[in-house]
Tab-separated table of C-alpha atoms in Angstrom:
chain	number	residue	atom	x	y	z
A	362	UNK	CA	-35.146	-7.532	-17.989
A	363	UNK	CA	-31.527	-6.805	-18.946
A	364	UNK	CA	-29.556	-4.227	-16.994
A	365	UNK	CA	-28.601	-1.074	-18.963
A	366	UNK	CA	-29.838	-2.324	-22.334
A	367	UNK	CA	-28.751	-0.017	-25.202
A	368	UNK	CA	-29.434	-0.232	-28.935
A	369	UNK	CA	-26.382	-0.002	-31.190
A	370	UNK	CA	-26.118	0.710	-34.874
A	371	UNK	CA	-22.955	-0.202	-36.754
A	372	UNK	CA	-21.750	3.388	-36.470
A	373	UNK	CA	-22.243	3.350	-32.683
A	374	UNK	CA	-20.449	0.019	-32.345
A	375	UNK	CA	-17.480	1.341	-34.326
A	376	UNK	CA	-17.351	4.509	-32.198
A	377	UNK	CA	-17.565	2.446	-29.012
A	378	UNK	CA	-14.744	0.140	-30.174
A	379	UNK	CA	-12.548	3.094	-31.158
A	380	UNK	CA	-13.275	4.934	-27.907
A	381	UNK	CA	-12.500	1.829	-25.853
A	382	UNK	CA	-9.279	1.253	-27.787
A	383	UNK	CA	-8.183	4.791	-26.887
A	384	UNK	CA	-9.309	4.409	-23.244
A	385	UNK	CA	-7.411	1.140	-22.913
A	386	UNK	CA	-4.186	2.777	-24.000
A	387	UNK	CA	-4.815	5.601	-21.540
A	388	UNK	CA	-5.252	2.864	-18.909
A	389	UNK	CA	-1.896	1.375	-19.924
A	390	UNK	CA	-0.276	4.751	-19.178
A	391	UNK	CA	-2.256	4.874	-15.909
A	392	UNK	CA	-0.815	1.435	-15.076
A	393	UNK	CA	2.688	2.771	-15.739
A	394	UNK	CA	1.880	5.668	-13.380
A	395	UNK	CA	0.691	3.274	-10.636
A	396	UNK	CA	3.812	1.131	-11.127
A	397	UNK	CA	6.021	4.255	-10.883
A	398	UNK	CA	4.266	5.408	-7.695
A	399	UNK	CA	4.815	2.005	-6.104
A	400	UNK	CA	8.473	2.028	-7.095
A	401	UNK	CA	8.953	5.568	-5.752
A	402	UNK	CA	7.262	4.700	-2.435
A	403	UNK	CA	9.374	1.549	-2.097
A	404	UNK	CA	12.566	3.568	-2.617
A	405	UNK	CA	11.431	6.173	-0.064
A	406	UNK	CA	10.712	3.458	2.494
A	407	UNK	CA	14.056	1.762	1.774
A	408	UNK	CA	15.861	5.032	2.475
A	409	UNK	CA	14.707	4.903	6.085
A	410	UNK	CA	14.426	1.157	6.602
A	411	UNK	CA	16.913	1.457	9.514
A	412	UNK	CA	14.288	3.298	11.582
A	413	UNK	CA	11.425	0.938	10.698
A	414	UNK	CA	10.781	-2.128	12.809
A	415	UNK	CA	9.461	-4.510	10.122
A	416	UNK	CA	8.704	-4.860	6.423
A	417	UNK	CA	4.876	-4.651	6.687
A	418	UNK	CA	4.981	-1.129	5.300
A	419	UNK	CA	6.275	-2.531	1.981
A	420	UNK	CA	2.905	-4.214	1.361
A	421	UNK	CA	1.533	-0.984	-0.143
A	422	UNK	CA	4.356	-0.307	-2.664
A	423	UNK	CA	4.508	-3.995	-3.622
A	424	UNK	CA	0.741	-3.972	-4.241
A	425	UNK	CA	1.004	-0.798	-6.335
A	426	UNK	CA	3.814	-2.301	-8.421
A	427	UNK	CA	1.789	-5.498	-9.011
A	428	UNK	CA	-1.389	-3.560	-9.898
A	429	UNK	CA	0.588	-1.391	-12.321
A	430	UNK	CA	1.991	-4.439	-14.139
A	431	UNK	CA	-1.423	-6.157	-14.285
A	432	UNK	CA	-3.088	-2.959	-15.495
A	433	UNK	CA	-0.648	-2.682	-18.400
A	434	UNK	CA	-1.174	-6.352	-19.322
A	435	UNK	CA	-4.985	-6.339	-19.033
A	436	UNK	CA	-5.520	-3.083	-20.861
A	437	UNK	CA	-3.017	-3.881	-23.601
A	438	UNK	CA	-4.910	-7.127	-24.241
A	439	UNK	CA	-8.283	-5.312	-24.152
A	440	UNK	CA	-6.951	-2.724	-26.627
A	441	UNK	CA	-6.124	-5.532	-29.060
A	442	UNK	CA	-9.646	-6.982	-28.667
A	443	UNK	CA	-11.253	-3.572	-29.316
A	444	UNK	CA	-9.095	-3.038	-32.389
A	445	UNK	CA	-9.969	-6.478	-33.806
A	446	UNK	CA	-13.671	-5.978	-33.076
A	447	UNK	CA	-13.825	-3.610	-36.065
A	448	UNK	CA	-13.293	-6.672	-38.274
A	449	UNK	CA	-15.888	-9.468	-37.657
A	450	UNK	CA	-13.479	-12.141	-38.968
A	451	UNK	CA	-10.748	-11.116	-36.517
A	452	UNK	CA	-13.186	-10.663	-33.653
A	453	UNK	CA	-14.508	-14.241	-34.017
A	454	UNK	CA	-11.348	-15.716	-32.461
A	455	UNK	CA	-11.768	-13.574	-29.311
A	456	UNK	CA	-15.413	-14.487	-28.641
A	457	UNK	CA	-14.741	-17.602	-26.486
A	458	UNK	CA	-12.243	-15.655	-24.353
A	459	UNK	CA	-14.335	-12.572	-23.648
A	460	UNK	CA	-16.483	-13.918	-20.809
A	461	UNK	CA	-13.534	-15.326	-18.803
A	462	UNK	CA	-11.583	-12.148	-19.553
A	463	UNK	CA	-14.404	-9.934	-18.255
A	464	UNK	CA	-14.625	-12.079	-15.110
A	465	UNK	CA	-10.877	-11.560	-14.566
A	466	UNK	CA	-11.340	-7.818	-15.166
A	467	UNK	CA	-14.021	-7.769	-12.465
A	468	UNK	CA	-11.671	-9.464	-9.972
A	469	UNK	CA	-8.858	-7.125	-11.009
A	470	UNK	CA	-11.038	-4.075	-10.331
A	471	UNK	CA	-11.895	-5.432	-6.871
A	472	UNK	CA	-8.147	-5.746	-6.177
A	473	UNK	CA	-7.489	-2.190	-7.372
A	474	UNK	CA	-10.222	-0.857	-5.069
A	475	UNK	CA	-8.750	-2.894	-2.178
A	476	UNK	CA	-5.257	-1.442	-2.824
A	477	UNK	CA	-6.716	2.092	-2.895
A	478	UNK	CA	-8.334	1.480	0.512
A	479	UNK	CA	-5.088	0.036	1.906
A	480	UNK	CA	-3.285	3.259	0.917
A	481	UNK	CA	-5.673	5.186	3.175
A	482	UNK	CA	-5.767	2.651	6.029
A	483	UNK	CA	-2.069	1.803	6.514
A	484	UNK	CA	-1.477	4.710	8.910
A	485	UNK	CA	-1.908	2.613	12.089
A	486	UNK	CA	0.519	-0.112	11.011
A	487	UNK	CA	3.029	2.472	9.796
A	488	UNK	CA	2.816	4.374	13.106
A	489	UNK	CA	3.698	1.311	15.218
A	490	UNK	CA	6.482	0.367	12.778
A	491	UNK	CA	8.039	3.824	13.028
A	492	UNK	CA	7.622	4.076	16.803
A	493	UNK	CA	9.511	0.838	17.492
A	494	UNK	CA	12.065	1.391	14.724
A	495	UNK	CA	12.977	4.895	15.920
A	496	UNK	CA	13.213	3.665	19.507
A	497	UNK	CA	15.705	0.968	18.479
A	498	UNK	CA	17.615	3.389	16.248
A	499	UNK	CA	18.062	5.878	19.080
A	500	UNK	CA	19.445	3.113	21.334
A	501	UNK	CA	22.146	2.385	18.753
A	502	UNK	CA	22.996	6.073	18.227
A	503	UNK	CA	26.096	5.834	20.430
A	504	UNK	CA	27.453	2.618	18.810
A	505	UNK	CA	29.734	4.409	16.345
A	506	UNK	CA	32.416	1.735	16.779
A	507	UNK	CA	30.109	-1.293	16.471
A	508	UNK	CA	30.064	-2.994	13.033
A	509	UNK	CA	26.576	-2.910	11.548
A	510	UNK	CA	25.510	0.014	13.743
A	511	UNK	CA	28.209	2.600	13.082
A	512	UNK	CA	25.981	4.297	10.459
A	513	UNK	CA	23.039	4.814	12.853
A	514	UNK	CA	24.301	8.112	14.283
A	515	UNK	CA	24.530	9.654	10.826
A	516	UNK	CA	21.108	8.232	9.875
A	517	UNK	CA	19.376	9.681	12.938
A	518	UNK	CA	21.153	13.043	12.644
A	519	UNK	CA	20.254	13.410	8.939
A	520	UNK	CA	16.680	12.373	9.699
A	521	UNK	CA	16.282	14.993	12.461
A	522	UNK	CA	17.805	17.718	10.296
A	523	UNK	CA	15.765	16.858	7.178
A	524	UNK	CA	12.404	16.496	8.929
A	525	UNK	CA	13.027	19.171	11.604
A	526	UNK	CA	12.234	16.783	14.426
A	527	UNK	CA	13.815	15.494	17.621
A	528	UNK	CA	13.564	12.087	19.280
A	529	UNK	CA	10.743	9.610	18.853
A	530	UNK	CA	7.850	11.516	20.414
A	531	UNK	CA	9.861	14.604	21.421
A	532	UNK	CA	13.257	15.864	22.591
A	533	UNK	CA	12.783	14.397	26.102
A	534	UNK	CA	13.176	10.888	24.647
A	535	UNK	CA	16.924	11.537	24.487
A	536	UNK	CA	16.982	12.014	28.296
A	537	UNK	CA	16.014	8.333	28.763
A	538	UNK	CA	18.847	6.734	26.781
A	539	UNK	CA	22.620	6.977	26.769
A	540	UNK	CA	23.331	8.536	23.395
A	541	UNK	CA	26.963	9.547	24.168
A	542	UNK	CA	29.526	6.827	23.410
A	543	UNK	CA	31.674	5.577	26.300
A	544	UNK	CA	34.810	6.463	24.334
A	545	UNK	CA	34.012	10.149	24.848
A	546	UNK	CA	33.393	9.898	28.585
A	547	UNK	CA	36.075	10.628	31.196
A	548	UNK	CA	35.496	7.843	33.730
A	549	UNK	CA	37.963	9.476	36.146
A	550	UNK	CA	35.602	12.441	36.466
A	551	UNK	CA	33.443	12.485	39.608
A	552	UNK	CA	30.440	13.837	37.695
A	553	UNK	CA	30.547	10.965	35.203
A	554	UNK	CA	30.952	8.377	37.977
A	555	UNK	CA	28.053	9.848	39.978
A	556	UNK	CA	25.730	9.865	36.951
A	557	UNK	CA	26.535	6.241	36.119
A	558	UNK	CA	26.105	5.133	39.749
A	559	UNK	CA	22.807	6.966	40.078
A	560	UNK	CA	21.351	4.911	37.204
A	561	UNK	CA	20.159	1.362	37.884
A	562	UNK	CA	21.352	0.123	34.476
A	563	UNK	CA	24.721	1.860	34.809
A	564	UNK	CA	24.064	4.230	31.895
A	565	UNK	CA	25.284	7.794	31.494
A	566	UNK	CA	22.054	9.800	31.177
A	567	UNK	CA	21.942	13.567	30.693
A	568	UNK	CA	19.259	16.132	30.025
A	569	UNK	CA	20.841	16.850	26.665
A	570	UNK	CA	20.190	16.119	23.010
A	571	UNK	CA	22.317	15.624	19.849
A	572	UNK	CA	23.232	18.715	17.811
A	573	UNK	CA	20.804	17.668	15.053
A	574	UNK	CA	17.893	18.579	17.346
A	575	UNK	CA	18.886	22.259	17.244
A	576	UNK	CA	16.656	24.695	15.395
A	577	UNK	CA	18.932	26.917	13.256
A	578	UNK	CA	16.199	29.565	13.088
A	579	UNK	CA	16.508	30.236	16.826
A	580	UNK	CA	18.076	33.637	17.602
A	581	UNK	CA	20.216	32.337	20.466
A	582	UNK	CA	22.972	29.681	20.326
A	583	UNK	CA	21.655	26.162	20.634
A	584	UNK	CA	21.340	24.812	24.157
A	585	UNK	CA	22.000	21.062	23.861
A	586	UNK	CA	23.068	20.268	27.399
A	587	UNK	CA	21.348	20.933	30.728
A	588	UNK	CA	18.197	21.625	28.732
A	589	UNK	CA	15.965	21.477	31.819
A	590	UNK	CA	18.340	23.499	34.061
A	591	UNK	CA	17.174	27.111	33.850
A	592	UNK	CA	19.929	28.366	36.188
A	593	UNK	CA	22.681	26.998	33.916
A	594	UNK	CA	21.816	29.515	31.174
A	595	UNK	CA	21.199	33.243	31.225
A	596	UNK	CA	17.637	34.400	30.590
A	597	UNK	CA	16.396	30.898	29.906
A	598	UNK	CA	13.243	28.914	30.617
A	599	UNK	CA	13.003	25.527	28.917
A	600	UNK	CA	9.196	25.435	29.308
A	601	UNK	CA	8.651	28.507	27.156
A	602	UNK	CA	8.314	28.647	23.372
A	603	UNK	CA	11.834	30.139	23.138
A	604	UNK	CA	13.341	26.671	23.457
A	605	UNK	CA	15.650	26.364	20.455
A	606	UNK	CA	15.099	22.643	19.817
A	607	UNK	CA	12.685	20.972	17.436
A	608	UNK	CA	9.549	20.195	19.437
A	609	UNK	CA	8.005	17.713	17.016
A	610	UNK	CA	8.953	14.045	17.356
A	611	UNK	CA	10.349	12.211	14.334
A	612	UNK	CA	7.621	9.561	14.498
A	613	UNK	CA	4.970	12.221	13.922
A	614	UNK	CA	7.035	13.908	11.186
A	615	UNK	CA	7.689	10.679	9.283
A	616	UNK	CA	4.131	9.480	9.762
A	617	UNK	CA	2.773	12.715	8.304
A	618	UNK	CA	5.219	12.500	5.383
A	619	UNK	CA	4.400	8.900	4.442
A	620	UNK	CA	0.678	9.145	5.233
A	621	UNK	CA	0.184	12.184	3.008
A	622	UNK	CA	2.153	10.417	0.259
A	623	UNK	CA	0.064	7.233	0.560
A	624	UNK	CA	-3.193	9.220	0.696
A	625	UNK	CA	-2.286	11.025	-2.535
A	626	UNK	CA	-1.403	7.712	-4.156
A	627	UNK	CA	-4.652	6.201	-2.883
A	628	UNK	CA	-6.623	9.032	-4.515
A	629	UNK	CA	-4.809	8.426	-7.828
A	630	UNK	CA	-5.454	4.658	-7.619
A	631	UNK	CA	-9.123	5.375	-6.889
A	632	UNK	CA	-9.340	7.489	-10.066
A	633	UNK	CA	-7.629	4.678	-12.001
A	634	UNK	CA	-10.193	2.249	-10.559
A	635	UNK	CA	-13.091	4.431	-11.762
A	636	UNK	CA	-11.500	4.613	-15.210
A	637	UNK	CA	-10.978	0.831	-15.258
A	638	UNK	CA	-14.615	0.289	-14.274
A	639	UNK	CA	-15.736	2.502	-17.164
A	640	UNK	CA	-13.514	0.506	-19.557
A	641	UNK	CA	-14.903	-2.800	-18.259
A	642	UNK	CA	-18.513	-1.622	-18.663
A	643	UNK	CA	-17.761	-0.373	-22.189
A	644	UNK	CA	-16.097	-3.664	-23.110
A	645	UNK	CA	-19.099	-5.605	-21.798
A	646	UNK	CA	-21.466	-3.465	-23.910
A	647	UNK	CA	-19.283	-3.979	-26.979
A	648	UNK	CA	-19.139	-7.735	-26.344
A	649	UNK	CA	-22.932	-8.166	-25.972
A	650	UNK	CA	-23.761	-5.798	-28.857
A	651	UNK	CA	-21.542	-7.799	-31.216
A	652	UNK	CA	-22.838	-11.154	-29.957
A	653	UNK	CA	-26.491	-10.126	-30.330
A	654	UNK	CA	-26.248	-9.133	-34.006
A	655	UNK	CA	-29.275	-10.966	-35.506
A	656	UNK	CA	-27.619	-11.564	-38.872
A	657	UNK	CA	-23.827	-12.001	-38.716
A	658	UNK	CA	-23.651	-11.746	-42.518
A	659	UNK	CA	-25.115	-8.232	-42.290
A	660	UNK	CA	-22.822	-6.307	-39.885
A	661	UNK	CA	-24.693	-3.054	-40.549
A	662	UNK	CA	-27.862	-4.196	-38.777
A	663	UNK	CA	-28.806	-2.939	-35.332
A	664	UNK	CA	-28.147	-4.920	-32.170
A	665	UNK	CA	-28.576	-4.587	-28.409
A	666	UNK	CA	-25.907	-4.437	-25.734
A	667	UNK	CA	-26.285	-4.813	-21.969
A	668	UNK	CA	-24.323	-5.132	-18.759
A	669	UNK	CA	-26.303	-8.050	-17.312
A	670	UNK	CA	-28.590	-10.290	-19.338
A	671	UNK	CA	-31.141	-10.240	-16.476
A	672	UNK	CA	-31.843	-7.764	-13.701
A	673	UNK	CA	-29.413	-7.527	-10.799
A	674	UNK	CA	-31.849	-9.329	-8.499
A	675	UNK	CA	-32.375	-12.192	-10.937
A	676	UNK	CA	-28.635	-12.472	-11.624
A	677	UNK	CA	-27.835	-12.740	-7.902
A	678	UNK	CA	-30.626	-15.299	-7.481
A	679	UNK	CA	-29.301	-17.447	-10.328
A	680	UNK	CA	-25.769	-17.219	-8.898
A	681	UNK	CA	-27.005	-18.405	-5.493
A	682	UNK	CA	-28.889	-21.284	-7.116
A	683	UNK	CA	-25.761	-22.281	-9.030
A	684	UNK	CA	-23.743	-22.273	-5.806
A	685	UNK	CA	-26.432	-24.389	-4.086
A	686	UNK	CA	-26.349	-26.894	-6.954
A	687	UNK	CA	-22.580	-27.143	-6.676
A	688	UNK	CA	-22.915	-27.688	-2.921
A	689	UNK	CA	-25.576	-30.384	-3.389
A	690	UNK	CA	-23.483	-32.093	-6.077
A	691	UNK	CA	-20.472	-32.183	-3.746
A	692	UNK	CA	-22.684	-33.547	-0.933
A	693	UNK	CA	-24.060	-36.314	-3.192
A	694	UNK	CA	-20.520	-37.264	-4.223
A	695	UNK	CA	-19.418	-37.352	-0.583
A	696	UNK	CA	-22.407	-39.544	0.362
A	697	UNK	CA	-21.700	-41.900	-2.543
A	698	UNK	CA	-18.057	-42.237	-1.505
A	699	UNK	CA	-19.126	-42.916	2.090
A	700	UNK	CA	-21.591	-45.586	0.926
A	701	UNK	CA	-18.916	-47.264	-1.208
A	702	UNK	CA	-16.584	-47.224	1.794
A	703	UNK	CA	-19.187	-48.915	3.975
A	704	UNK	CA	-19.856	-51.612	1.364
A	705	UNK	CA	-16.153	-52.258	1.004
A	706	UNK	CA	-15.804	-52.592	4.779
A	707	UNK	CA	-18.457	-55.297	5.030
A	708	UNK	CA	-17.155	-58.907	5.125
A	709	UNK	CA	-19.197	-61.239	2.892
A	710	UNK	CA	-20.831	-64.156	4.760
A	711	UNK	CA	-19.268	-67.597	4.066
A	712	UNK	CA	-21.637	-70.589	4.135
A	713	UNK	CA	-20.127	-74.024	4.694
A	714	UNK	CA	-21.953	-77.156	3.451
A	715	UNK	CA	-21.284	-80.307	5.453
């Protein structure tokens, strides 16, 4: 028994073809939207590539760009088929291509669904990328005179100001690295010498943060230095909520920004997938209803359309049998080749007559 068998009159077939033609062009615009989202995400990731450890995060925008291009191509082609299906003479040339095309559409829809899932599941990979990238970026913060790294201070400062964050996981991350360049340190000062000597790696570490960590909404002037020294400032306790630094780490801020963006894009791609599935089902019904016309010379007669010629169970069974036949055929060929090899390896016996 065929799956989703529907009877079609000529009027219904025409309406289906016209509706599918319109849906395909809507899908072309949806493909342009997916392509644009991928391009936008790629640009956003490029903006902050200096604080990302690797290029794995670009898998999502690259996939969206590819799916957008393929969607435009597939649906533009399907729109042409639907338009030509109104004329039996024009439709005849597309008949041999429809089955392979529908198989490609099925694979394409699987890819779209996979890309939608990736948009939701890339959070873990993005988190590790940002964590390591921000850690490296903070190490190079002081290298304002080093070619190739002189821009890092500006990048980190702009990032902390824009996303209202401080450090990798929090403001205390700045206490563990030397973020002040040696050119601004007075090495004749006893305090500087003592701090450098007290550190195993010979770094100048302070309980201070860059100015970009300051919260401008705080009522008191920003306390950047001696952050953990309550006695150095009047009416101050760094463990209270009155601390005038951003408490959120930049990894969390960036992760939330990109994750929410990817989740929104994933939801859009999922809607596009549902729309593409509806188009594929409609195209399959149109294909079978046109092929099953009992009298091609009488296009006004009724016909039947279906999704699968047999039930789902029977279709899966026949597919498994086909795969088994292919496997057996390959095994027979392998055995035959092995037998020929053995025969070729045998040395014919030579009889001498005396």
